[in-house]
PDB file of C-alpha atoms in Angstrom:
ATOM      1  CA  MET A  48      -0.018  -0.373  -0.484  1.00 91.00           C
ATOM      2  CA  LYS A  49       1.492   3.427  -0.857  1.00 96.00           C
ATOM      3  CA  ILE A  50      -0.127   6.612   1.020  1.00 97.00           C
ATOM      4  CA  GLY A  51       0.603   9.957  -0.696  1.00 97.00           C
ATOM      5  CA  VAL A  52       0.509  13.078   1.433  1.00 97.00           C
ATOM      6  CA  LEU A  53       0.003  16.459   0.261  1.00 96.00           C
ATOM      7  CA  ALA A  54       3.489  18.083   0.400  1.00 94.00           C
ATOM      8  CA  LEU A  55       2.432  21.747  -0.622  1.00 92.00           C
ATOM      9  CA  GLN A  56       2.567  23.497   2.103  1.00 89.00           C
ATOM     10  CA  GLY A  57       2.046  23.020   6.187  1.00 87.00           C
ATOM     11  CA  ALA A  58       2.914  19.431   8.445  1.00 87.00           C
ATOM     12  CA  PHE A  59       3.148  17.062   5.344  1.00 94.00           C
ATOM     13  CA  ARG A  60       6.901  15.583   6.661  1.00 94.00           C
ATOM     14  CA  GLU A  61       5.240  14.634  10.441  1.00 95.00           C
ATOM     15  CA  HIS A  62       3.037  12.781   8.705  1.00 96.00           C
ATOM     16  CA  ILE A  63       4.873  10.944   6.170  1.00 96.00           C
ATOM     17  CA  GLN A  64       7.315  10.409   9.565  1.00 96.00           C
ATOM     18  CA  MET A  65       4.018   8.131  11.194  1.00 96.00           C
ATOM     19  CA  LEU A  66       3.753   6.525   8.346  1.00 97.00           C
ATOM     20  CA  LYS A  67       6.816   4.993   7.856  1.00 96.00           C
ATOM     21  CA  GLN A  68       7.565   4.425  11.263  1.00 95.00           C
ATOM     22  CA  LEU A  69       4.179   2.784  10.177  1.00 96.00           C
ATOM     23  CA  GLY A  70       5.985   0.875   8.023  1.00 96.00           C
ATOM     24  CA  VAL A  71       4.239   2.328   4.703  1.00 96.00           C
ATOM     25  CA  GLU A  72       5.536   3.688   1.875  1.00 96.00           C
ATOM     26  CA  THR A  73       4.687   6.969   1.201  1.00 97.00           C
ATOM     27  CA  LYS A  74       4.565   9.156  -1.746  1.00 96.00           C
ATOM     28  CA  GLU A  75       5.256  13.893  -1.937  1.00 96.00           C
ATOM     29  CA  ILE A  76       2.530  14.817  -3.441  1.00 96.00           C
ATOM     30  CA  ARG A  77       3.727  18.061  -5.512  1.00 95.00           C
ATOM     31  CA  ASN A  78       1.800  17.865  -8.809  1.00 94.00           C
ATOM     32  CA  LYS A  79      -1.106  16.144 -10.779  1.00 94.00           C
ATOM     33  CA  GLU A  80       1.421  12.804 -11.974  1.00 95.00           C
ATOM     34  CA  ASP A  81       1.965  12.569  -8.356  1.00 95.00           C
ATOM     35  CA  LEU A  82      -1.866  11.632  -8.001  1.00 95.00           C
ATOM     36  CA  GLU A  83      -0.434   7.843  -9.648  1.00 93.00           C
ATOM     37  CA  ASP A  84      -0.336   5.200  -7.870  1.00 94.00           C
ATOM     38  CA  ILE A  85      -1.602   6.007  -3.756  1.00 96.00           C
ATOM     39  CA  GLN A  86      -4.277   4.111  -2.075  1.00 96.00           C
ATOM     40  CA  GLY A  87      -4.847   6.887  -0.361  1.00 97.00           C
ATOM     41  CA  ILE A  88      -3.953  10.652   0.638  1.00 97.00           C
ATOM     42  CA  ILE A  89      -4.037  13.125   3.466  1.00 97.00           C
ATOM     43  CA  LEU A  90      -4.597  16.103   3.094  1.00 96.00           C
ATOM     44  CA  PRO A  91      -1.687  18.071   6.429  1.00 96.00           C
ATOM     45  CA  GLY A  92      -2.155  21.118   8.756  1.00 90.00           C
ATOM     46  CA  GLY A  93      -0.868  24.623   7.681  1.00 88.00           C
ATOM     47  CA  GLU A  94      -2.644  27.002   5.765  1.00 89.00           C
ATOM     48  CA  SER A  95      -5.683  26.380   3.881  1.00 89.00           C
ATOM     49  CA  THR A  96      -5.736  29.754   1.666  1.00 88.00           C
ATOM     50  CA  ALA A  97      -2.263  28.593   0.444  1.00 91.00           C
ATOM     51  CA  MET A  98      -2.854  24.658  -0.055  1.00 92.00           C
ATOM     52  CA  GLY A  99      -6.304  25.688  -1.844  1.00 92.00           C
ATOM     53  CA  LYS A 100      -4.725  27.780  -4.138  1.00 93.00           C
ATOM     54  CA  LEU A 101      -1.938  25.502  -4.517  1.00 93.00           C
ATOM     55  CA  LEU A 102      -3.832  22.910  -5.672  1.00 94.00           C
ATOM     56  CA  VAL A 103      -5.518  25.645  -8.180  1.00 94.00           C
ATOM     57  CA  ASP A 104      -2.110  27.034  -9.328  1.00 94.00           C
ATOM     58  CA  LEU A 105      -0.472  23.246  -9.355  1.00 93.00           C
ATOM     59  CA  ASN A 106      -3.597  21.842 -11.297  1.00 93.00           C
ATOM     60  CA  ILE A 107      -3.966  19.054  -8.931  1.00 95.00           C
ATOM     61  CA  LYS A 108      -6.952  20.511  -7.773  1.00 95.00           C
ATOM     62  CA  ASP A 109      -9.527  18.702 -10.053  1.00 96.00           C
ATOM     63  CA  LYS A 110      -8.371  15.649 -10.398  1.00 96.00           C
ATOM     64  CA  LEU A 111      -7.698  14.549  -6.852  1.00 96.00           C
ATOM     65  CA  LYS A 112     -11.666  15.497  -6.207  1.00 96.00           C
ATOM     66  CA  ASN A 113     -12.472  13.731  -9.391  1.00 96.00           C
ATOM     67  CA  MET A 114     -10.150  10.579  -7.654  1.00 96.00           C
ATOM     68  CA  ILE A 115     -11.845  11.555  -3.989  1.00 96.00           C
ATOM     69  CA  GLU A 116     -15.231  11.353  -5.379  1.00 96.00           C
ATOM     70  CA  ASN A 117     -14.985   7.812  -6.655  1.00 95.00           C
ATOM     71  CA  GLY A 118     -13.700   6.152  -3.320  1.00 95.00           C
ATOM     72  CA  LEU A 119     -10.033   7.652  -3.001  1.00 96.00           C
ATOM     73  CA  PRO A 120      -9.453   7.152   1.078  1.00 97.00           C
ATOM     74  CA  VAL A 121      -8.650  10.687   2.363  1.00 98.00           C
ATOM     75  CA  LEU A 122      -7.469  12.340   6.052  1.00 98.00           C
ATOM     76  CA  GLY A 123      -7.948  15.874   5.778  1.00 97.00           C
ATOM     77  CA  THR A 124      -6.408  17.047   9.234  1.00 96.00           C
ATOM     78  CA  CYS A 125      -6.971  20.799  10.462  1.00 92.00           C
ATOM     79  CA  ALA A 126      -6.109  22.591   7.509  1.00 91.00           C
ATOM     80  CA  GLY A 127      -7.303  18.830   5.504  1.00 95.00           C
ATOM     81  CA  MET A 128     -10.172  19.655   7.434  1.00 96.00           C
ATOM     82  CA  ILE A 129     -10.680  23.086   5.304  1.00 94.00           C
ATOM     83  CA  LEU A 130      -9.976  21.763   2.347  1.00 95.00           C
ATOM     84  CA  LEU A 131     -12.956  18.911   1.968  1.00 97.00           C
ATOM     85  CA  ALA A 132     -15.524  20.781   3.509  1.00 95.00           C
ATOM     86  CA  ASN A 133     -18.742  21.899   1.644  1.00 95.00           C
ATOM     87  CA  LYS A 134     -19.162  25.190   3.634  1.00 93.00           C
ATOM     88  CA  LEU A 135     -16.588  27.805   6.528  1.00 90.00           C
ATOM     89  CA  SER A 136     -18.873  29.794   8.769  1.00 90.00           C
ATOM     90  CA  ASN A 137     -16.501  32.347   8.662  1.00 79.00           C
ATOM     91  CA  ASP A 138     -15.198  32.063   5.339  1.00 77.00           C
ATOM     92  CA  SER A 139     -16.866  32.695   1.509  1.00 80.00           C
ATOM     93  CA  THR A 140     -14.226  30.270   0.526  1.00 83.00           C
ATOM     94  CA  SER A 141     -14.932  26.629  -0.596  1.00 85.00           C
ATOM     95  CA  HIS A 142     -11.854  24.420  -1.563  1.00 91.00           C
ATOM     96  CA  LEU A 143     -12.503  20.738  -2.472  1.00 94.00           C
ATOM     97  CA  ALA A 144     -16.369  20.794  -1.253  1.00 92.00           C
ATOM     98  CA  LEU A 145     -16.790  16.917  -0.991  1.00 96.00           C
ATOM     99  CA  MET A 146     -17.704  16.628   3.037  1.00 96.00           C
ATOM    100  CA  ASP A 147     -21.419  17.497   3.772  1.00 96.00           C
ATOM    101  CA  ILE A 148     -20.147  19.995   6.556  1.00 97.00           C
ATOM    102  CA  LEU A 149     -19.795  23.532   8.193  1.00 94.00           C
ATOM    103  CA  VAL A 150     -16.290  24.403   9.649  1.00 93.00           C
ATOM    104  CA  LYS A 151     -15.293  27.430  11.870  1.00 88.00           C
ATOM    105  CA  ARG A 152     -12.028  28.555  11.128  1.00 81.00           C
ATOM    106  CA  ASN A 153      -9.425  29.134  13.702  1.00 75.00           C
ATOM    107  CA  ALA A 154     -12.236  28.529  15.948  1.00 69.00           C
ATOM    108  CA  TYR A 155      -9.830  28.127  18.886  1.00 66.00           C
ATOM    109  CA  GLY A 156      -7.937  31.428  18.401  1.00 63.00           C
ATOM    110  CA  ARG A 157      -4.222  32.154  17.506  1.00 60.00           C
ATOM    111  CA  GLN A 158      -0.796  30.371  18.192  1.00 56.00           C
ATOM    112  CA  LEU A 159      -1.445  30.814  21.848  1.00 54.00           C
ATOM    113  CA  GLY A 160      -4.950  29.619  22.187  1.00 61.00           C
ATOM    114  CA  SER A 161      -3.497  26.336  21.299  1.00 83.00           C
ATOM    115  CA  PHE A 162      -4.156  22.903  23.803  1.00 89.00           C
ATOM    116  CA  THR A 163      -3.588  19.089  24.174  1.00 92.00           C
ATOM    117  CA  THR A 164      -5.687  16.826  25.595  1.00 94.00           C
ATOM    118  CA  TYR A 165      -6.994  12.788  25.567  1.00 95.00           C
ATOM    119  CA  GLU A 166     -10.678  12.291  24.192  1.00 96.00           C
ATOM    120  CA  ASN A 167     -12.328   8.992  23.093  1.00 97.00           C
ATOM    121  CA  PHE A 168     -12.896   8.833  19.676  1.00 97.00           C
ATOM    122  CA  LYS A 169     -15.647   6.589  17.829  1.00 97.00           C
ATOM    123  CA  GLY A 170     -14.100   3.045  16.611  1.00 96.00           C
ATOM    124  CA  ILE A 171     -10.547   3.722  18.367  1.00 96.00           C
ATOM    125  CA  GLU A 172     -10.473   1.306  22.157  1.00 94.00           C
ATOM    126  CA  ASP A 173      -8.207   3.816  24.246  1.00 94.00           C
ATOM    127  CA  PRO A 174      -8.074   7.788  24.483  1.00 96.00           C
ATOM    128  CA  VAL A 175      -6.618   9.791  21.953  1.00 96.00           C
ATOM    129  CA  LYS A 176      -4.345  12.546  22.313  1.00 96.00           C
ATOM    130  CA  MET A 177      -5.632  15.192  20.178  1.00 95.00           C
ATOM    131  CA  ILE A 178      -3.181  18.218  20.202  1.00 93.00           C
ATOM    132  CA  PHE A 179      -4.215  21.746  18.399  1.00 92.00           C
ATOM    133  CA  ILE A 180      -2.858  24.326  16.631  1.00 87.00           C
ATOM    134  CA  ARG A 181      -5.187  27.533  16.151  1.00 84.00           C
ATOM    135  CA  ALA A 182      -7.275  24.433  15.253  1.00 87.00           C
ATOM    136  CA  PRO A 183     -11.078  24.990  13.298  1.00 90.00           C
ATOM    137  CA  TYR A 184     -13.853  22.457  14.757  1.00 92.00           C
ATOM    138  CA  ILE A 185     -17.090  21.117  12.784  1.00 95.00           C
ATOM    139  CA  GLU A 186     -20.035  23.484  13.907  1.00 94.00           C
ATOM    140  CA  LYS A 187     -22.490  21.100  11.690  1.00 95.00           C
ATOM    141  CA  VAL A 188     -23.265  18.036   9.508  1.00 96.00           C
ATOM    142  CA  GLY A 189     -25.130  16.650   6.947  1.00 94.00           C
ATOM    143  CA  ASP A 190     -26.795  13.104   7.253  1.00 94.00           C
ATOM    144  CA  ASN A 191     -24.282  10.691   5.493  1.00 94.00           C
ATOM    145  CA  VAL A 192     -21.581  12.122   8.690  1.00 97.00           C
ATOM    146  CA  ASP A 193     -20.813  10.050  11.753  1.00 97.00           C
ATOM    147  CA  ILE A 194     -19.396  12.281  15.010  1.00 97.00           C
ATOM    148  CA  LEU A 195     -16.508  10.184  16.359  1.00 98.00           C
ATOM    149  CA  ALA A 196     -14.925  12.760  19.147  1.00 97.00           C
ATOM    150  CA  THR A 197     -15.994  15.814  21.066  1.00 96.00           C
ATOM    151  CA  VAL A 198     -14.075  18.065  22.260  1.00 94.00           C
ATOM    152  CA  ASN A 199     -16.025  20.307  25.385  1.00 91.00           C
ATOM    153  CA  ASN A 200     -19.279  20.196  22.901  1.00 93.00           C
ATOM    154  CA  ASN A 201     -17.559  21.080  19.878  1.00 94.00           C
ATOM    155  CA  ILE A 202     -17.192  17.973  16.900  1.00 96.00           C
ATOM    156  CA  VAL A 203     -13.481  17.276  15.897  1.00 97.00           C
ATOM    157  CA  ALA A 204     -13.450  14.230  14.422  1.00 97.00           C
ATOM    158  CA  ALA A 205     -15.641  13.413  11.134  1.00 98.00           C
ATOM    159  CA  ARG A 206     -16.275  10.655   8.902  1.00 98.00           C
ATOM    160  CA  ALA A 207     -18.694  10.406   5.826  1.00 96.00           C
ATOM    161  CA  ASN A 208     -17.263   7.277   3.834  1.00 95.00           C
ATOM    162  CA  ASN A 209     -14.034   7.123   2.214  1.00 97.00           C
ATOM    163  CA  ILE A 210     -13.213  10.483   4.130  1.00 97.00           C
ATOM    164  CA  LEU A 211     -11.969  11.234   7.624  1.00 98.00           C
ATOM    165  CA  VAL A 212     -11.334  14.356   9.198  1.00 98.00           C
ATOM    166  CA  ILE A 213     -10.257  15.665  12.201  1.00 97.00           C
ATOM    167  CA  SER A 214      -9.424  19.652  13.610  1.00 95.00           C
ATOM    168  CA  PHE A 215      -6.120  17.864  15.885  1.00 94.00           C
ATOM    169  CA  HIS A 216      -2.644  16.938  14.447  1.00 94.00           C
ATOM    170  CA  PRO A 217      -1.881  13.721  15.678  1.00 95.00           C
ATOM    171  CA  GLU A 218       0.918  13.258  13.695  1.00 95.00           C
ATOM    172  CA  LEU A 219       2.578  15.266  16.865  1.00 93.00           C
ATOM    173  CA  THR A 220       2.012  13.254  19.048  1.00 93.00           C
ATOM    174  CA  GLU A 221       3.565   9.546  19.260  1.00 93.00           C
ATOM    175  CA  ASP A 222       0.214   8.127  18.945  1.00 92.00           C
ATOM    176  CA  THR A 223      -0.127   5.820  15.954  1.00 95.00           C
ATOM    177  CA  LYS A 224      -3.759   5.005  16.129  1.00 96.00           C
ATOM    178  CA  VAL A 225      -5.475   7.754  14.293  1.00 97.00           C
ATOM    179  CA  HIS A 226      -3.048   6.899  11.188  1.00 97.00           C
ATOM    180  CA  LYS A 227      -3.615   3.598  11.536  1.00 97.00           C
ATOM    181  CA  TYR A 228      -7.604   3.812  11.727  1.00 97.00           C
ATOM    182  CA  PHE A 229      -7.189   5.356   8.526  1.00 97.00           C
ATOM    183  CA  LEU A 230      -4.663   3.307   7.189  1.00 97.00           C
ATOM    184  CA  GLU A 231      -7.743   0.297   8.085  1.00 96.00           C
ATOM    185  CA  MET A 232     -10.088   2.858   5.800  1.00 96.00           C
ATOM    186  CA  CYS A 233      -7.506   2.654   2.983  1.00 95.00           C
ATOM    187  CA  LYS A 234      -7.467  -1.435   3.310  1.00 93.00           C
ATOM    188  CA  ALA A 235     -10.353  -1.955   3.285  1.00 91.00           C
ATOM    189  CA  SER A 236     -11.559   0.464   0.473  1.00 87.00           C
ATOM    190  CA  SER A 237      -8.362  -1.667  -1.210  1.00 74.00           C
ATOM    191  CA  LEU A 238     -10.595  -4.783  -1.477  1.00 66.00           C
ATOM    192  CA  ASN A 239     -13.909  -3.577  -2.631  1.00 57.00           C
TER     193      ASN A 239
END
């Protein structure tokens, strides 16, 4: 199995390290041609506006959107969640617009508002370490979206079929549970 990691901006190196630690082959996605031959993709945290612009400028957006619409498993962390959301409550921009969620950007405020907690995550046995850095959260989900985790009544993880989004940064911890959960999604998808 080969997992692509969008490597235009943001915390892509940390995701690659986490996947390598789990023995998974990775591929940095920097142009449209890099999307060939992957069984899943991670859209990392970073600056969603910059990543959204680069997806268009580098001609990646349409092919990536089509692949996800056709079942490619995707994990969007922090900015990746914003890229995948249908709507943002505090910004008129939409990027890939593939998941029926309403997301609030920078919901937890500035860098100084960053925090760490441990919370339950549906489908994962033990609590997951969650690091939030200028994180978004989901204000509203559509009917086909399964809520996986909340922090202080805010939705911080959700899934709709092949799309998994989280507000926090598992790649900045030693905790591999969220990446393993995503890899199980990829394995199940490749069996279909």
